[in-house]
JSON list of C-alpha atoms in Angstrom, two decimals:
[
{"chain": "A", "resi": 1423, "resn": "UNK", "atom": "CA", "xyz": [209.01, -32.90, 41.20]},
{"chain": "A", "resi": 1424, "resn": "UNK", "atom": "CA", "xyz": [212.31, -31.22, 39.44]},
{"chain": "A", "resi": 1425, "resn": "UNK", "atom": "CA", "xyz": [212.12, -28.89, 41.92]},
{"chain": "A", "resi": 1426, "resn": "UNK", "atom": "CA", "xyz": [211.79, -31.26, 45.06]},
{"chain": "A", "resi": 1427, "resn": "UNK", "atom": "CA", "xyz": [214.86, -33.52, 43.73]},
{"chain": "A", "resi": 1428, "resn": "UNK", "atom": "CA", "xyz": [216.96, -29.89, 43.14]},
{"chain": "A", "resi": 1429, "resn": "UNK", "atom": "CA", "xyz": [216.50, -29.10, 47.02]},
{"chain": "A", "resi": 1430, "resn": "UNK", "atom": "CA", "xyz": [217.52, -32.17, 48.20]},
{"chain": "A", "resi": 1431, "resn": "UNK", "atom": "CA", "xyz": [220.38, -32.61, 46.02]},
{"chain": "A", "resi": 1432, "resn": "UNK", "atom": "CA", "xyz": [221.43, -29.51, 47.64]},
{"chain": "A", "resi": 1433, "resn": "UNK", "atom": "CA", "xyz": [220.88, -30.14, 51.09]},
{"chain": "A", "resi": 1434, "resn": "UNK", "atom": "CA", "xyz": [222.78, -33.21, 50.96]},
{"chain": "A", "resi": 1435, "resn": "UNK", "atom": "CA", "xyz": [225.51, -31.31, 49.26]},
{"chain": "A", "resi": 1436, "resn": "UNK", "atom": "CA", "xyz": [225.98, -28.95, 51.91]},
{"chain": "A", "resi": 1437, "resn": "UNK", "atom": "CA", "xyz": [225.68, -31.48, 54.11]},
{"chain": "A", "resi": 1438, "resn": "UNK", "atom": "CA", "xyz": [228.90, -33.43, 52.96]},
{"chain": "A", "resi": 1439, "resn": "UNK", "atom": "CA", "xyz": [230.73, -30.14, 52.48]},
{"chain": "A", "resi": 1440, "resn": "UNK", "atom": "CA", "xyz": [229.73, -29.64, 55.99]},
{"chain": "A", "resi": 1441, "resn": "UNK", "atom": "CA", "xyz": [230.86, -32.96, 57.04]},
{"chain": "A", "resi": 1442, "resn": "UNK", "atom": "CA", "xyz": [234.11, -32.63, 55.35]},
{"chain": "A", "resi": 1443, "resn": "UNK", "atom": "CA", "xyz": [235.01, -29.21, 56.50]},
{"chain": "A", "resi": 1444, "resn": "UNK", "atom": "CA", "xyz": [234.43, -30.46, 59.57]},
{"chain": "A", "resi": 1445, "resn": "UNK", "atom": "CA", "xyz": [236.63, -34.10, 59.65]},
{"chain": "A", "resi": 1446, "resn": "UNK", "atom": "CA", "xyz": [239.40, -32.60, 57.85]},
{"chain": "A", "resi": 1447, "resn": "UNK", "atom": "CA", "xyz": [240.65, -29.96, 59.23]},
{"chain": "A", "resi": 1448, "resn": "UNK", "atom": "CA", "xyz": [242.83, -30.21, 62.92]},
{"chain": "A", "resi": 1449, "resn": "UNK", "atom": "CA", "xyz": [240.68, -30.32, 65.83]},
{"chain": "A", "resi": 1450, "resn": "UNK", "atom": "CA", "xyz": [242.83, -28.73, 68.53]},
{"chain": "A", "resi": 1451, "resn": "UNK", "atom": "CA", "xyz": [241.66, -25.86, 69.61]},
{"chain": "A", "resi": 1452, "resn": "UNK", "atom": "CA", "xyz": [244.01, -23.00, 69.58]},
{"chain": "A", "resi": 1453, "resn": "UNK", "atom": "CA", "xyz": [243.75, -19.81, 71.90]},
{"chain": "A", "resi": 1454, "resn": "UNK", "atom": "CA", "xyz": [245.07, -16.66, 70.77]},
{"chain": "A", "resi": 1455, "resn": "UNK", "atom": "CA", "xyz": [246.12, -14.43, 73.96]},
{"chain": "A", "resi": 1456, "resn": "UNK", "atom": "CA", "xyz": [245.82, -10.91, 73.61]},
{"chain": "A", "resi": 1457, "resn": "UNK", "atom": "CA", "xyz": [247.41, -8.53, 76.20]},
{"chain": "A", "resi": 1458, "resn": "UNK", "atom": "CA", "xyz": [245.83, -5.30, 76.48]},
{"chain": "A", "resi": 1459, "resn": "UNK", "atom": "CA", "xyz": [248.94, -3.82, 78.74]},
{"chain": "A", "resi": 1460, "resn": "UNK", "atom": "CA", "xyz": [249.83, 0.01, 78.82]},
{"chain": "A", "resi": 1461, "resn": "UNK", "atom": "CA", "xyz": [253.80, 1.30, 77.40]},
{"chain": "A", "resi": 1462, "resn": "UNK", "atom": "CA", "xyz": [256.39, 2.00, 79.96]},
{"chain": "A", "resi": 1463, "resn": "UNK", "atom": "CA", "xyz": [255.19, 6.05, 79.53]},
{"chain": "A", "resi": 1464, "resn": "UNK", "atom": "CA", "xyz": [251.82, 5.50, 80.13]},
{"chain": "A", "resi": 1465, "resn": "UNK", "atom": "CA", "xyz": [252.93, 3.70, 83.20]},
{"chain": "A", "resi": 1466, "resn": "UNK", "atom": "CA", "xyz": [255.05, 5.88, 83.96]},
{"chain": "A", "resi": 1467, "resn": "UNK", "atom": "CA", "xyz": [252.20, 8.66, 83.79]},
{"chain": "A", "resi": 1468, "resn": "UNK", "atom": "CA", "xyz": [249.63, 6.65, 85.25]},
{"chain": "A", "resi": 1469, "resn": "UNK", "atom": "CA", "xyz": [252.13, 6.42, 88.38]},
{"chain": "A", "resi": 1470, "resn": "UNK", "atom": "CA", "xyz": [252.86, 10.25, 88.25]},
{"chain": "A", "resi": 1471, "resn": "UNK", "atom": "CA", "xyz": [249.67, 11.19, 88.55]},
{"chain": "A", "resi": 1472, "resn": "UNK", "atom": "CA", "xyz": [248.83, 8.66, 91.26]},
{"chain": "A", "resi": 1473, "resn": "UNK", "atom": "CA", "xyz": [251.72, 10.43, 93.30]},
{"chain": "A", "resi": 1474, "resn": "UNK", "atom": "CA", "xyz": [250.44, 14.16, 92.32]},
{"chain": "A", "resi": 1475, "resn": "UNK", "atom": "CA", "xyz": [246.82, 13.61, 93.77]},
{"chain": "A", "resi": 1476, "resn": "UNK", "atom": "CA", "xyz": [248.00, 12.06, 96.78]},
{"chain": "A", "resi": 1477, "resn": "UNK", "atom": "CA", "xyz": [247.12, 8.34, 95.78]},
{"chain": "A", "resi": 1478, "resn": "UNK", "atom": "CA", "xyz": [250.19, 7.09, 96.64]},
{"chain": "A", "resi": 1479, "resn": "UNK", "atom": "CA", "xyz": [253.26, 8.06, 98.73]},
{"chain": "A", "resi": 1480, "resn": "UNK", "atom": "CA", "xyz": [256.66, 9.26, 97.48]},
{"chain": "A", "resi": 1481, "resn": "UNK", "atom": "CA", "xyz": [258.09, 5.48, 98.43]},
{"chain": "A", "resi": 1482, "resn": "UNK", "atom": "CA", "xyz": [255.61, 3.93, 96.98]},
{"chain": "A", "resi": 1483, "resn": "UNK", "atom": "CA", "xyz": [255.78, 5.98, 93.64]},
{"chain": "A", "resi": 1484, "resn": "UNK", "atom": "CA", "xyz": [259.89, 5.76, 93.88]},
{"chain": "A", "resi": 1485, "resn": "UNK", "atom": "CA", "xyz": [259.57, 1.95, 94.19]},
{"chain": "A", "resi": 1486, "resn": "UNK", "atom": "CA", "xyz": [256.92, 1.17, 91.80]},
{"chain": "A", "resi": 1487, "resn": "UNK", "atom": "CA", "xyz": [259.03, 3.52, 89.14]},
{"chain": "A", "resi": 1488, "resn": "UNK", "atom": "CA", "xyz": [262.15, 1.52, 89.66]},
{"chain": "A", "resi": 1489, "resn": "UNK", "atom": "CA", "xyz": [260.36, -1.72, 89.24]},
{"chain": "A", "resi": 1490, "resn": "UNK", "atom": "CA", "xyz": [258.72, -0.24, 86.05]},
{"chain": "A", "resi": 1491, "resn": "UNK", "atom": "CA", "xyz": [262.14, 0.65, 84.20]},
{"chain": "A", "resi": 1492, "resn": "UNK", "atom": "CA", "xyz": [264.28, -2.46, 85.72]},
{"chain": "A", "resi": 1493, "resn": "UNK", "atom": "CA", "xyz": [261.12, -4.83, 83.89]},
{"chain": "A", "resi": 1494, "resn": "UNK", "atom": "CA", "xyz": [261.29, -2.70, 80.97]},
{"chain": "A", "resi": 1495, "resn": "UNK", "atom": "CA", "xyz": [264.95, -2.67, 80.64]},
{"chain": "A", "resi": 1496, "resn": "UNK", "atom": "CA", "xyz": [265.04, -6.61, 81.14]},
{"chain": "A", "resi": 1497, "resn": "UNK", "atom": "CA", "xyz": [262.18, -7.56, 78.66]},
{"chain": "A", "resi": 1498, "resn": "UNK", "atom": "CA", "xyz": [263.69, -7.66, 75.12]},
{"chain": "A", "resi": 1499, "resn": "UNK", "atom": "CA", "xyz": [262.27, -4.72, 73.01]},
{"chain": "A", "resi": 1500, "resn": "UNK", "atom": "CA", "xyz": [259.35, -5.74, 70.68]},
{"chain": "A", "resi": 1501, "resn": "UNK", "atom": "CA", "xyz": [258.96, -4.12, 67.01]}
]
C-alpha cells in the first residue's frame, strides 16, 4: 500500500513540475540561424580552381573575383 501511495505521489509530482516548466517559461519560439558559408580564401580558391580546369571562363572568374573582394571589403569584419 506504502508503496502504491509513494508512486503516485511521484507521478503527480512530476507532473506539476512538468506543468510548471511548461506555463512559465516564454513561449515564443526562437530560431537560431546558422550559416555554414566558406572565407573570402576559400572562395577565392574554390573560384581558382574552377578557372584552372576549365569550369569557368577568364570573365567569368575575373567578375566573380571582383564581386568576391568588393562584398568582402563592404561587410564589416567579424572577430
Amino acid at each position: 500500500m506504502k508503496i502504491i501511495r509513494f508512486v503516485t505521489m511521484m507521478l503527480a509530482v512530476v507532473f506539476v513540475l512538468g506543468m510548471a516548466a511548461c506555463c512559465g517559461h516564454d513561449t515564443d519560439v526562437k530560431q537560431t540561424e546558422i550559416i555554414n558559408q566558406p572565407t573570402i580564401g576559400q572562395q577565392l580558391d574554390d573560384l581558382e580552381k574552377a578557372y584552372k580546369n576549365g569550369s569557368i571562363t577568364k570573365e567569368e572568374y575575373d567578375k566573380v573575383r571582383k564581386t568576391v573582394l568588393d562584398k568582402a571589403t563592404a561587410e564589416p569584419q567579424k572577430k
